[in-house]
Coordinates of C-alpha atoms in Angstrom, one line a residue:
Chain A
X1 CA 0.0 0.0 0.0
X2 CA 0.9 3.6 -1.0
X3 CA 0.3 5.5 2.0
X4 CA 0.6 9.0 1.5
X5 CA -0.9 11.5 4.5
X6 CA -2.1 14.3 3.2
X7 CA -2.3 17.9 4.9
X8 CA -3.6 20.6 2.4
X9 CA -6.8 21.3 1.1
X10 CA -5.3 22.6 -2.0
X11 CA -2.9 19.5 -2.8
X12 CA -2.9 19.0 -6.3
X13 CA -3.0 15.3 -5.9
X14 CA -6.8 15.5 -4.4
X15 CA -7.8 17.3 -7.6
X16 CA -10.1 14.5 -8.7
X17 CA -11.8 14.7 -5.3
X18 CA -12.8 18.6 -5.3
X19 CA -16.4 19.7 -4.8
X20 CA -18.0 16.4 -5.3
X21 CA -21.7 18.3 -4.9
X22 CA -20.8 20.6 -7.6
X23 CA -22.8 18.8 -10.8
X24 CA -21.6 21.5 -13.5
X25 CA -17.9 21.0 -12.2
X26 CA -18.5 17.3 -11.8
X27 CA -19.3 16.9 -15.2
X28 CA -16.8 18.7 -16.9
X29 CA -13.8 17.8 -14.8
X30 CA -15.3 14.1 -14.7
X31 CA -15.5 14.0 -18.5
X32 CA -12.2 15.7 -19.1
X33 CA -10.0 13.6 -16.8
X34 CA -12.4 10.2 -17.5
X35 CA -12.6 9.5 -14.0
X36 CA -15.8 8.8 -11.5
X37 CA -15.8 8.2 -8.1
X38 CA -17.3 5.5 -5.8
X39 CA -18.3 6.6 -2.3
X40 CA -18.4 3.8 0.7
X41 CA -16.5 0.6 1.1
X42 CA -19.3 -1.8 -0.3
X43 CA -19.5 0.5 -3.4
X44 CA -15.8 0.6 -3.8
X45 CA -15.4 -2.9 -3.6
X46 CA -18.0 -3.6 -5.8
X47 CA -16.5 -1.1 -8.4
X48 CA -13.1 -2.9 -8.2
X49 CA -14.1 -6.6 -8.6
X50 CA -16.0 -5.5 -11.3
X51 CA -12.4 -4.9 -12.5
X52 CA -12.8 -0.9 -12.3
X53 CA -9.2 0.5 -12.3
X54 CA -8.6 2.7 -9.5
X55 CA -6.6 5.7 -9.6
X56 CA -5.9 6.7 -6.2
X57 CA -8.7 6.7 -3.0
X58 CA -9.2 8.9 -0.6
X59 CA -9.8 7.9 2.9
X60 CA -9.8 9.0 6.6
X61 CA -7.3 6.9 8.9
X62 CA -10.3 5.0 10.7
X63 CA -11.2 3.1 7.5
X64 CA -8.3 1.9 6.6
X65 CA -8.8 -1.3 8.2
X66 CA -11.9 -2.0 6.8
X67 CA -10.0 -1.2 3.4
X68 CA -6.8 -2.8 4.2
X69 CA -7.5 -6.3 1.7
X70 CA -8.5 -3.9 -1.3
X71 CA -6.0 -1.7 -1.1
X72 CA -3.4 -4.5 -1.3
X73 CA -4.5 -5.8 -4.5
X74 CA -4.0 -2.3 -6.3
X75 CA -0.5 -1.5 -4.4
X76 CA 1.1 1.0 -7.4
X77 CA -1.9 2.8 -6.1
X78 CA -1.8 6.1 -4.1
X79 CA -3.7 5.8 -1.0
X80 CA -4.6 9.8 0.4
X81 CA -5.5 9.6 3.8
X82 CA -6.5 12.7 5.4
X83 CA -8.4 13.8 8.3
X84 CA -11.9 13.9 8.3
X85 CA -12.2 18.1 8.3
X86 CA -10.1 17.9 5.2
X87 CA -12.1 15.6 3.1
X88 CA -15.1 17.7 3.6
X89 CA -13.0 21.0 3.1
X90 CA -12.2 19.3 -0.6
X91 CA -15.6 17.2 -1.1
X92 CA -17.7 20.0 -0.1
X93 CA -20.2 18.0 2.0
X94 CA -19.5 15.5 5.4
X95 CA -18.1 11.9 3.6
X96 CA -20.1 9.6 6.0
X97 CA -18.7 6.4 5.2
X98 CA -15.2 7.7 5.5
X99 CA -14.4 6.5 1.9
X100 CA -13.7 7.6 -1.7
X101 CA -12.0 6.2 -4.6
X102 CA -11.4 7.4 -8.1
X103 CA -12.0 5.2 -11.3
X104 CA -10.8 5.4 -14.5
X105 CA -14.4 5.4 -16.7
X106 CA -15.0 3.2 -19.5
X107 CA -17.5 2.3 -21.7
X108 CA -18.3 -1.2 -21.3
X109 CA -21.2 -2.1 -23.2
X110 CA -22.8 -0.7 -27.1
X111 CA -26.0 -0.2 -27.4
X112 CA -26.5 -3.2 -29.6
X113 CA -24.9 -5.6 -26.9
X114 CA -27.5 -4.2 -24.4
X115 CA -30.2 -5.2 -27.0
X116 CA -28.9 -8.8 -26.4
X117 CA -31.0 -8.7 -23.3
X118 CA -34.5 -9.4 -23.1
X119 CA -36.2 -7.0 -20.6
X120 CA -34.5 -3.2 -20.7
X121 CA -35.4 -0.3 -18.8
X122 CA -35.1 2.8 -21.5
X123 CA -34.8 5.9 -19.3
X124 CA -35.6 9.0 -21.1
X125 CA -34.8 12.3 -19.9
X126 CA -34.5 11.1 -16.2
X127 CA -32.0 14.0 -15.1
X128 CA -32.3 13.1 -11.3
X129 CA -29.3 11.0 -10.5
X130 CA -30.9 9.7 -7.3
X131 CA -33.5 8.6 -9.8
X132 CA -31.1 7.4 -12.2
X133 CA -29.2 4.8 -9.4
X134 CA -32.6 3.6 -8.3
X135 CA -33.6 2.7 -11.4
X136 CA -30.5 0.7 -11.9
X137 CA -30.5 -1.1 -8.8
X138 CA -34.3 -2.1 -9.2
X139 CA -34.2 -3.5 -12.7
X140 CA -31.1 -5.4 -11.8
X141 CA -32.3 -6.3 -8.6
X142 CA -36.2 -7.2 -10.3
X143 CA -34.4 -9.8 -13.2
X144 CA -34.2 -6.6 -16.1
X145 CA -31.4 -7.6 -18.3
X146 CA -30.1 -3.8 -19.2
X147 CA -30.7 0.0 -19.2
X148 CA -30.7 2.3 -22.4
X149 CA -30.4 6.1 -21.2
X150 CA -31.6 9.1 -24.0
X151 CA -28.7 11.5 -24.6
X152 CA -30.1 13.8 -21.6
X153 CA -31.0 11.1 -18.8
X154 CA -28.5 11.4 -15.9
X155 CA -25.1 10.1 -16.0
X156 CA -25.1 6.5 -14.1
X157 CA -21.7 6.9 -13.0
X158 CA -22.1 10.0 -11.3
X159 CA -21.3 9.8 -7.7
X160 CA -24.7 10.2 -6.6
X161 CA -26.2 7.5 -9.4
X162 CA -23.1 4.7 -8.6
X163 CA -23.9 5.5 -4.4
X164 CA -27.8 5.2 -4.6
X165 CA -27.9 2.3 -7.5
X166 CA -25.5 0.5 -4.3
X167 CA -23.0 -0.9 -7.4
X168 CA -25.8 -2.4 -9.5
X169 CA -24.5 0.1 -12.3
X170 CA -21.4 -2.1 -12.1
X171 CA -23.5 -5.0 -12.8
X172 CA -26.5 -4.1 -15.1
X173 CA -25.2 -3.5 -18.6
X174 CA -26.4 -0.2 -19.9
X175 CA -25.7 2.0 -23.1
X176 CA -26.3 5.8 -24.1
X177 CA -28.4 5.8 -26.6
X178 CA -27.1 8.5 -29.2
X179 CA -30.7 9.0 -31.5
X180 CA -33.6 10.1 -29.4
X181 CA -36.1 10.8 -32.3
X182 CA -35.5 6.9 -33.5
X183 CA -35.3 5.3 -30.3
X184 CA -38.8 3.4 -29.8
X185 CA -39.1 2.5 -33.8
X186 CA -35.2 1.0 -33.0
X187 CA -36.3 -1.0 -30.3
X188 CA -39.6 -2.2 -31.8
X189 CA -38.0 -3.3 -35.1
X190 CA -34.9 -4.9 -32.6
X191 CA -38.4 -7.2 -31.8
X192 CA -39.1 -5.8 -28.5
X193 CA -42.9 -4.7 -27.2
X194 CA -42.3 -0.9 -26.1
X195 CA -44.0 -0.2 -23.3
X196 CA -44.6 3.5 -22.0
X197 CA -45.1 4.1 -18.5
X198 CA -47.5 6.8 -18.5
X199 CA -51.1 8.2 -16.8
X200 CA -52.6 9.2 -20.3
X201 CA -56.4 8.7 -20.2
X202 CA -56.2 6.5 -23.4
X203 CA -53.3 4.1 -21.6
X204 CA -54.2 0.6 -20.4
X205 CA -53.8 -1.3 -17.2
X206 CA -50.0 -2.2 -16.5
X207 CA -51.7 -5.7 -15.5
X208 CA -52.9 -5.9 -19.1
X209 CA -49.5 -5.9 -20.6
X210 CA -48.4 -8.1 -18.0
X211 CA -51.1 -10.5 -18.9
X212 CA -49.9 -10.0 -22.8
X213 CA -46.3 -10.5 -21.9
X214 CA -47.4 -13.9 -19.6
X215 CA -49.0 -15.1 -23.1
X216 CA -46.0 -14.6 -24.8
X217 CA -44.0 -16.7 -22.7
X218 CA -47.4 -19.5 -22.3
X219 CA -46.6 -19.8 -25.8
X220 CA -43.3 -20.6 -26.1
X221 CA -42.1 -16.9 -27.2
X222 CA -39.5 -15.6 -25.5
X223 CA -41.0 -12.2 -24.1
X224 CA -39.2 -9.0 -24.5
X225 CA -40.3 -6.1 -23.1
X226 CA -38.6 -2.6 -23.8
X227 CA -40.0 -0.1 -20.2
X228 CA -40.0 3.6 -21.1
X229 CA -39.6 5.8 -18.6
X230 CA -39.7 9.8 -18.7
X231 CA -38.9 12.6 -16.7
X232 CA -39.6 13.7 -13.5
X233 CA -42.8 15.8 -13.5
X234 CA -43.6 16.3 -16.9
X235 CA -43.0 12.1 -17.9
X236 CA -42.4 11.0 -21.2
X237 CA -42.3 13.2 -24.5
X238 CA -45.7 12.6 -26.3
X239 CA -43.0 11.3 -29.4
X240 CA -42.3 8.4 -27.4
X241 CA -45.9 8.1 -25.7
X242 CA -47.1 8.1 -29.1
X243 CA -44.2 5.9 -30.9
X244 CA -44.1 3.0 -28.3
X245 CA -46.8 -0.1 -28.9
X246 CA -48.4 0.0 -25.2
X247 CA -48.8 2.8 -23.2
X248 CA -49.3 1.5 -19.7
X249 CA -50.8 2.8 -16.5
X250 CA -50.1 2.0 -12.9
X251 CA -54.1 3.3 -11.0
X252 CA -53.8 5.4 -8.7
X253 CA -56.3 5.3 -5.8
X254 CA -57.0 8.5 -3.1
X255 CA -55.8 11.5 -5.5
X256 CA -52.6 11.0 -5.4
X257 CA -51.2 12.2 -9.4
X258 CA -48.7 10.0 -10.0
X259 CA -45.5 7.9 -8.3
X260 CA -42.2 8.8 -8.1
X261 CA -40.5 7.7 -11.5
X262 CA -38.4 5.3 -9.1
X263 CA -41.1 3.9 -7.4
X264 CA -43.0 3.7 -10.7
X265 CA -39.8 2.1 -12.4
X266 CA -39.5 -0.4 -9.5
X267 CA -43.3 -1.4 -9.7
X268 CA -43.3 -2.0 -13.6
X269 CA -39.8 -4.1 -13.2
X270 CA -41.5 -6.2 -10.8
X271 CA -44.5 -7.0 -12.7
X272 CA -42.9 -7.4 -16.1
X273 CA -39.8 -9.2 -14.8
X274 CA -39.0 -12.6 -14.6
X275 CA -41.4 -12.8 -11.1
X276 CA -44.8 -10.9 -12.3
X277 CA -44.4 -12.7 -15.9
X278 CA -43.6 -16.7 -14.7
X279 CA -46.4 -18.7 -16.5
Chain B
X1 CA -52.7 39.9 2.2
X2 CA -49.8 40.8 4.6
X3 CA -46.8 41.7 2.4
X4 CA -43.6 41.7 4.9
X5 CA -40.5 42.7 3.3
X6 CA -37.9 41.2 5.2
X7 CA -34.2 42.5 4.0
X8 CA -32.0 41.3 7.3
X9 CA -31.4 37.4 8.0
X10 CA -31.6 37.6 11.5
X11 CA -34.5 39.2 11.4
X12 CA -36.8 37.3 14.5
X13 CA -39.7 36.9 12.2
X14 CA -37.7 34.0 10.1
X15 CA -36.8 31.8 13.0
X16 CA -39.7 29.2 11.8
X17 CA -36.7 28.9 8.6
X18 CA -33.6 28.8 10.2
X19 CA -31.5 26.3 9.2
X20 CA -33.6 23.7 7.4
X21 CA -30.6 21.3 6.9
X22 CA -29.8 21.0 10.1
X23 CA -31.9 17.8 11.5
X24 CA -31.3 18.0 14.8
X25 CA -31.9 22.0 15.5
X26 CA -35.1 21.1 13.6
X27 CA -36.5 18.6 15.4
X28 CA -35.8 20.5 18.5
X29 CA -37.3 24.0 17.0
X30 CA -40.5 22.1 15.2
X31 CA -41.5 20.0 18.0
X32 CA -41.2 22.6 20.6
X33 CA -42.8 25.7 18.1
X34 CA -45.4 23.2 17.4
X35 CA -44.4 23.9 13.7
X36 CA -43.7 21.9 10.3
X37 CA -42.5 23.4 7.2
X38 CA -44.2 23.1 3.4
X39 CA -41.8 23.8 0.3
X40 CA -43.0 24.7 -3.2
X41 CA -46.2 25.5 -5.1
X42 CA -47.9 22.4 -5.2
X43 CA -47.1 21.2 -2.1
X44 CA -48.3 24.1 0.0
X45 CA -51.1 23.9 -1.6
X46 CA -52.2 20.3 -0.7
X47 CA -51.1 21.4 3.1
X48 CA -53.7 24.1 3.0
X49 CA -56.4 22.2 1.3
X50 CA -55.9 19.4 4.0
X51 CA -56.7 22.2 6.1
X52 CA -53.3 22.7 8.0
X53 CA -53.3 26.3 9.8
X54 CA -50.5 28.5 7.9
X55 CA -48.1 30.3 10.5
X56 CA -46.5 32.3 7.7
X57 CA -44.9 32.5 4.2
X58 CA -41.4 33.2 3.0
X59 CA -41.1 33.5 -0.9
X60 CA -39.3 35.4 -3.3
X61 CA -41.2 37.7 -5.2
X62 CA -41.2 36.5 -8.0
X63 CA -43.3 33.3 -6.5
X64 CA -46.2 35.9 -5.3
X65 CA -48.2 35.3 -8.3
X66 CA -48.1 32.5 -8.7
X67 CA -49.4 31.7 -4.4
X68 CA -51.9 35.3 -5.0
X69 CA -54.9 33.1 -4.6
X70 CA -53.7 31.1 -1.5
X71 CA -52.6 33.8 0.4
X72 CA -55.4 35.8 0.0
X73 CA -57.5 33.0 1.7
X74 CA -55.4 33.8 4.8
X75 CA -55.4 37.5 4.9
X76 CA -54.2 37.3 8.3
X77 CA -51.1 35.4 8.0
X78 CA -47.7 37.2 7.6
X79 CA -45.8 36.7 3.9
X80 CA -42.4 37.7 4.3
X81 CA -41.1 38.8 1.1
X82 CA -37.1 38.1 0.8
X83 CA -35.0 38.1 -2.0
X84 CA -32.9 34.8 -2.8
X85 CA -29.4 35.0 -1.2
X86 CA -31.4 36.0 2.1
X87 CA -33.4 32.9 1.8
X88 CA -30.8 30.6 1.0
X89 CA -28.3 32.4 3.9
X90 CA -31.9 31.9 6.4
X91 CA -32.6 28.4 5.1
X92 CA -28.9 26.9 4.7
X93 CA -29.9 25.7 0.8
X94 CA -30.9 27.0 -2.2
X95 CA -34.6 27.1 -2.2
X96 CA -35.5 25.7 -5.7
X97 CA -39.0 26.4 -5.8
X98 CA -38.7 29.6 -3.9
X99 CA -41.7 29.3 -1.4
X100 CA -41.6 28.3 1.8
X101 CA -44.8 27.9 4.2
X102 CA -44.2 27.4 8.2
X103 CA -48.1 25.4 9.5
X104 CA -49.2 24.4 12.6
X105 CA -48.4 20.5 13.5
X106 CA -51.4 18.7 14.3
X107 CA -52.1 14.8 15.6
X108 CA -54.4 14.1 13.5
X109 CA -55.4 10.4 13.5
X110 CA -54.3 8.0 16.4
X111 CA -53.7 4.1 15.7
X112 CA -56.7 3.1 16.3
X113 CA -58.4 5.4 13.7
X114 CA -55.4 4.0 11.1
X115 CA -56.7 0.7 12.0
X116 CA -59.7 1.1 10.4
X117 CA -58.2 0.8 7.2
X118 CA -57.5 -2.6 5.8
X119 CA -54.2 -2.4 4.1
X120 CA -51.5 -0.4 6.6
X121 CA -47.9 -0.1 5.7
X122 CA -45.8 -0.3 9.2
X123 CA -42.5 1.1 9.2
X124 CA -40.3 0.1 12.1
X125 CA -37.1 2.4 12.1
X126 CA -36.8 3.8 8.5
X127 CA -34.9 6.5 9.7
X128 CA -34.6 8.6 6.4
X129 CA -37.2 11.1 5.2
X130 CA -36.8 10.8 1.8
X131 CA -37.7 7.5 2.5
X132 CA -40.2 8.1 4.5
X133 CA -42.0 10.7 2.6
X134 CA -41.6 8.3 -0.3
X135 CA -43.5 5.1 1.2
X136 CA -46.5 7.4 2.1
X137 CA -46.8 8.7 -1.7
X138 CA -46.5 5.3 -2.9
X139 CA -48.8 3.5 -0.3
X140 CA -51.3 5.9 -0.8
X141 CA -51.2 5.8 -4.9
X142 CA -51.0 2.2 -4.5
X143 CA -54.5 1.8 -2.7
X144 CA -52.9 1.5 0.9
X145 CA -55.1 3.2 3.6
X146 CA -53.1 4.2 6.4
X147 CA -49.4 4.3 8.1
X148 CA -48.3 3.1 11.2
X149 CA -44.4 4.4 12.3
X150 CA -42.3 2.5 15.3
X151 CA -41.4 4.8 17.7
X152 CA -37.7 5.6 15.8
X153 CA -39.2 5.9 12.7
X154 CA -38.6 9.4 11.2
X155 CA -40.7 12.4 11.3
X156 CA -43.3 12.6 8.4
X157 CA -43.9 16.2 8.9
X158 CA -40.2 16.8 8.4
X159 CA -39.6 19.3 5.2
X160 CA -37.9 16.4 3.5
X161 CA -40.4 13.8 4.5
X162 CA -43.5 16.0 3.2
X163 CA -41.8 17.5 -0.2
X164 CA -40.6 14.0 -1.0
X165 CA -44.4 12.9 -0.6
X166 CA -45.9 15.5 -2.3
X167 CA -48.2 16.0 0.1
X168 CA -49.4 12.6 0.8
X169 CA -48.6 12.7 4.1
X170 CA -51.5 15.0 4.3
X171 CA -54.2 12.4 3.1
X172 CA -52.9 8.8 4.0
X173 CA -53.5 9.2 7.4
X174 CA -50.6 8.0 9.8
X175 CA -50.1 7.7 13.8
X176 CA -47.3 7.2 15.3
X177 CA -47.0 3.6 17.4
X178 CA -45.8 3.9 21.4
X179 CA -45.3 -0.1 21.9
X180 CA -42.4 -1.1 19.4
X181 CA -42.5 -4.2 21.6
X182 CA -46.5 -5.3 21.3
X183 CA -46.9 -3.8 17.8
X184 CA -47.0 -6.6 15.5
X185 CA -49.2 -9.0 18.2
X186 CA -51.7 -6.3 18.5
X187 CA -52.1 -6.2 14.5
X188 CA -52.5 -9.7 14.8
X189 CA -55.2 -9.1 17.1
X190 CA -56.8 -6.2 14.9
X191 CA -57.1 -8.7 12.5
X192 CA -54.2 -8.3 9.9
X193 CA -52.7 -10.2 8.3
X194 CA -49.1 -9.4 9.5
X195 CA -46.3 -9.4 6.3
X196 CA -42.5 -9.2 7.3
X197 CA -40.8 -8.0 4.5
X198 CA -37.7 -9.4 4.8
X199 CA -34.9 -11.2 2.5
X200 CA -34.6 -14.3 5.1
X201 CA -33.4 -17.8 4.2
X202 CA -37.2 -18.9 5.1
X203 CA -38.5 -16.6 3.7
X204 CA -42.0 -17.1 1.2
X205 CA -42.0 -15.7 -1.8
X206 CA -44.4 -12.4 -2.2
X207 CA -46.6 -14.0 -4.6
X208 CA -47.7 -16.5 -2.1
X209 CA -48.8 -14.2 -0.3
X210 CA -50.4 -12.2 -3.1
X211 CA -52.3 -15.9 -3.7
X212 CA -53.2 -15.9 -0.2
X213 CA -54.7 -12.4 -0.1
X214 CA -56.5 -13.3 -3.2
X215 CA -58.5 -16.3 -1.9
X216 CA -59.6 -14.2 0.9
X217 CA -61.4 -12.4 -1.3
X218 CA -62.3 -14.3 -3.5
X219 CA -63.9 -16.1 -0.5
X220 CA -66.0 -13.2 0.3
X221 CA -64.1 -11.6 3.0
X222 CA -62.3 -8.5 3.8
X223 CA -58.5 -8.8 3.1
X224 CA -56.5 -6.9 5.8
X225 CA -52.8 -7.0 5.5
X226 CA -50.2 -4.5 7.3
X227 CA -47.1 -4.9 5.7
X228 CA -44.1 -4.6 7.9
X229 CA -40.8 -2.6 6.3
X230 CA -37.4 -2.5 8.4
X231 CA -34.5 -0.2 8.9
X232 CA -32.6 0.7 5.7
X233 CA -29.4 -1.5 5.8
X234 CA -30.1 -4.3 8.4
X235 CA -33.9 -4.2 7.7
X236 CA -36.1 -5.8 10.2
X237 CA -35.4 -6.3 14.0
X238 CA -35.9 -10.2 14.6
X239 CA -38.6 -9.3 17.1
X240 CA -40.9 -8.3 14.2
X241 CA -39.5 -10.7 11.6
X242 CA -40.3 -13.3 14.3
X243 CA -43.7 -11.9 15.6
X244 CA -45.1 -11.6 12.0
X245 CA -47.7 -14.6 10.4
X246 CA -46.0 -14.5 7.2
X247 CA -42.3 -13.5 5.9
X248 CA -42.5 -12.8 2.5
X249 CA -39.3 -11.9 -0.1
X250 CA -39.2 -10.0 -3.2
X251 CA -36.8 -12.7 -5.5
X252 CA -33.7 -11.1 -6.2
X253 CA -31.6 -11.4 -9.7
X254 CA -27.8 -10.8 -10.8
X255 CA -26.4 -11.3 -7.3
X256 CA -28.1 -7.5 -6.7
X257 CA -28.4 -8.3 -2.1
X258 CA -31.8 -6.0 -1.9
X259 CA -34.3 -3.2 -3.2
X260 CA -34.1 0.3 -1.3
X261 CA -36.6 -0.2 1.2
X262 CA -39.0 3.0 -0.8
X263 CA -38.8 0.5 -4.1
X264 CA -39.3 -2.8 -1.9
X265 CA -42.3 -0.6 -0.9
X266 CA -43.8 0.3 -3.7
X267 CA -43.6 -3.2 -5.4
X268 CA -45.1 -4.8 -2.3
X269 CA -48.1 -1.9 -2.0
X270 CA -48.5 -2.6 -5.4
X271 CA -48.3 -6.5 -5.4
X272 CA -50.6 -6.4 -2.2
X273 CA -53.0 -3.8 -3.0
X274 CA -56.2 -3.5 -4.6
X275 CA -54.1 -3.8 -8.8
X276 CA -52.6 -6.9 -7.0
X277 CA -55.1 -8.6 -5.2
X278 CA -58.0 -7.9 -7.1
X279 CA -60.4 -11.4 -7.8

């Protein structure tokens, strides 16, 4: 292990861990350097046997310990340690879990290899990275096979999305999608049933399509289902409402509008997954 | 209406804002002021329409149109008119949605009134508002009619807790338990069906217990299930794991350990509610 104490806020060599809350900053920094971070020893460690390359962590002295077997299978790798006042002078916000590291990014799947699977997730213009991570760790969790994201859905491997998805965007293959306007004719012609999550008046039961996708699999198809889901608030573009084959509701009972796009996400995964489908 | 222009942020008539971040100051301040705080439009709006008694308003002026017709329903109540940087140097954050209502608390149902309802979501110590104010939203969009919170459970009138609910804590009504120790016998004895959800070696899989609640009413009578959600990270005590008729798992794919307790939620509310259960 590469032990190196470090004293100053302004040390070059914690450059990749400055202002961690700052999204603008993230982004460009984060895309320049091609580097993310992983926050919290199960997340690191998860990163890392998913053969993620570190380039250096970050860590308070107490978790060292707790540390101590990763950090000997990367030993050309600078270990920071640094008192806890420090870290959240550079971060910007109190590191609970005592731990970063910084990855080198890569892109690890196409689109077309994500179209291998058969149930995806195809996250539209989800910009919430809390979302984002949710969404991930459900549809891997729930037996989905793969996420698509539309060129302005959040970035999975932003802090935030790689801390709340608990390592599951590690796992999950997923793919930027680089044509929005095609995306749903893509998908249907790639043979999958689009299904748009959305509380239209004209949109169906989600146990409808569940019942169609059940059929499927009763007769021997294999049963692909493409989810759509759109952005917070305002939901899906009425292109994609309009382009997909089903558009899907989940009812809603005592006034309440609509569910959060996660919860939403994590409802539709379970019902058109591998447990809600089994004939 | 009572325009205040406020220009100083230690100006005594803000104290109901102070600090918002700051969890423990809050609790403290709200529970002793008698106090809970509403954030944005919509929000605000449900509050009042619940009927919950407005203390005051803090917005930037450029939110007073859009609030005109709400605050001139409570002529009486102070709006303190501040610009931005004041509210964010009052608040401790950047106030997105620039309005800001300080209401009266207010017990409004107690357990037994909750248990009147036939499908309860129980949370033992989900200690997290966001998640929190997220079960409520999705309980009550999912058919669910009431929430009972363990003793440690966190505050649903918490700014977090309410904003993330979108004002569902305001119709799904909730009580807070005293016994943590007699909670899940004395469901029993309400007549619940008591559900642990819990990722346990023994444990049955959900859509048993979907089947289960089926035939009940199928067989003509009243299905009444409280569904039992644990602490995020170590979910369930064994006390209530132990206590409860039936132990039920959401199956898990790709080696992914668990949902987020919100998504567990959701798929369970939905799975168990009226879209789920339905003959």
């Amino acid at each position: 292990m590469a032990l190196i104490p470090v004293a100053e806020a302004t040390d070059e060599r914690l450059a990749d861990y400055v202002r961690l809350r700052d999204v603008s900053l993230r982004r460009s920094l984060e895309t320049e350097q091609g580097l993310f971070i992983a926050e919290g020893e199960k997340v690191i460690r998860r990163a890392l046997e998913a053969g993620y390359r570190p380039r250096s962590f970050l860590l308070a002295e107490r978790w060292l310990a707790g540390l101590a077997d990763l950090l000997e299978q990367h030993p050309g790798v600078p270990v920071y340690v640094v008192d806890e006042t420090l870290a959240e002078w550079v971060t910007g916000f109190h590191v609970h879990r005592g731990a970063l590291a910084s990855l080198h990014r890569e892109t690890r799947h196409g689109v077309t290899e994500v179209l291998a699977g058969d149930r995806l997730v195809v996250c539209e213009d989800v910009v919430d990275h809390t979302n984002v991570g949710a969404i991930l760790r459900s549809a891997a969790g729930l037996g989905f096979d793969g996420c698509l994201l539309a060129p302005r859905a959040a970035d999975p491997l932003y802090r935030r999305s790689v801390k709340v998805s608990m390592g599951a965007v590690f796992s999950l293959p997923w793919a930027r999608l680089e044509d929005w306007e095609d995306a749903v004719p893509m998908l249907g012609r790639a043979g999958f049933l689009t299904v748009a999550l959305a509380l239209t008046e004209d949109a169906v039961d989600l146990s409808e399509v569940v019942a169609r996708v059940r059929a499927e699999a009763v007769s021997g198809r294999r049963p692909r289902v493409a989810l759509l889901l759109g952005t917070e608030g305002a939901g899906l573009s009425a292109r994609w409402v309009e382009q997909a084959e089903v558009v899907a509701r989940i009812p809603m009972a005592r006034g309440i509008d609509s569910l959060n796009v996660a919860a939403a996400a994590a409802v539709a995964c379970y019902a058109l997954g591998p447990a809600g489908t089994a004939s």
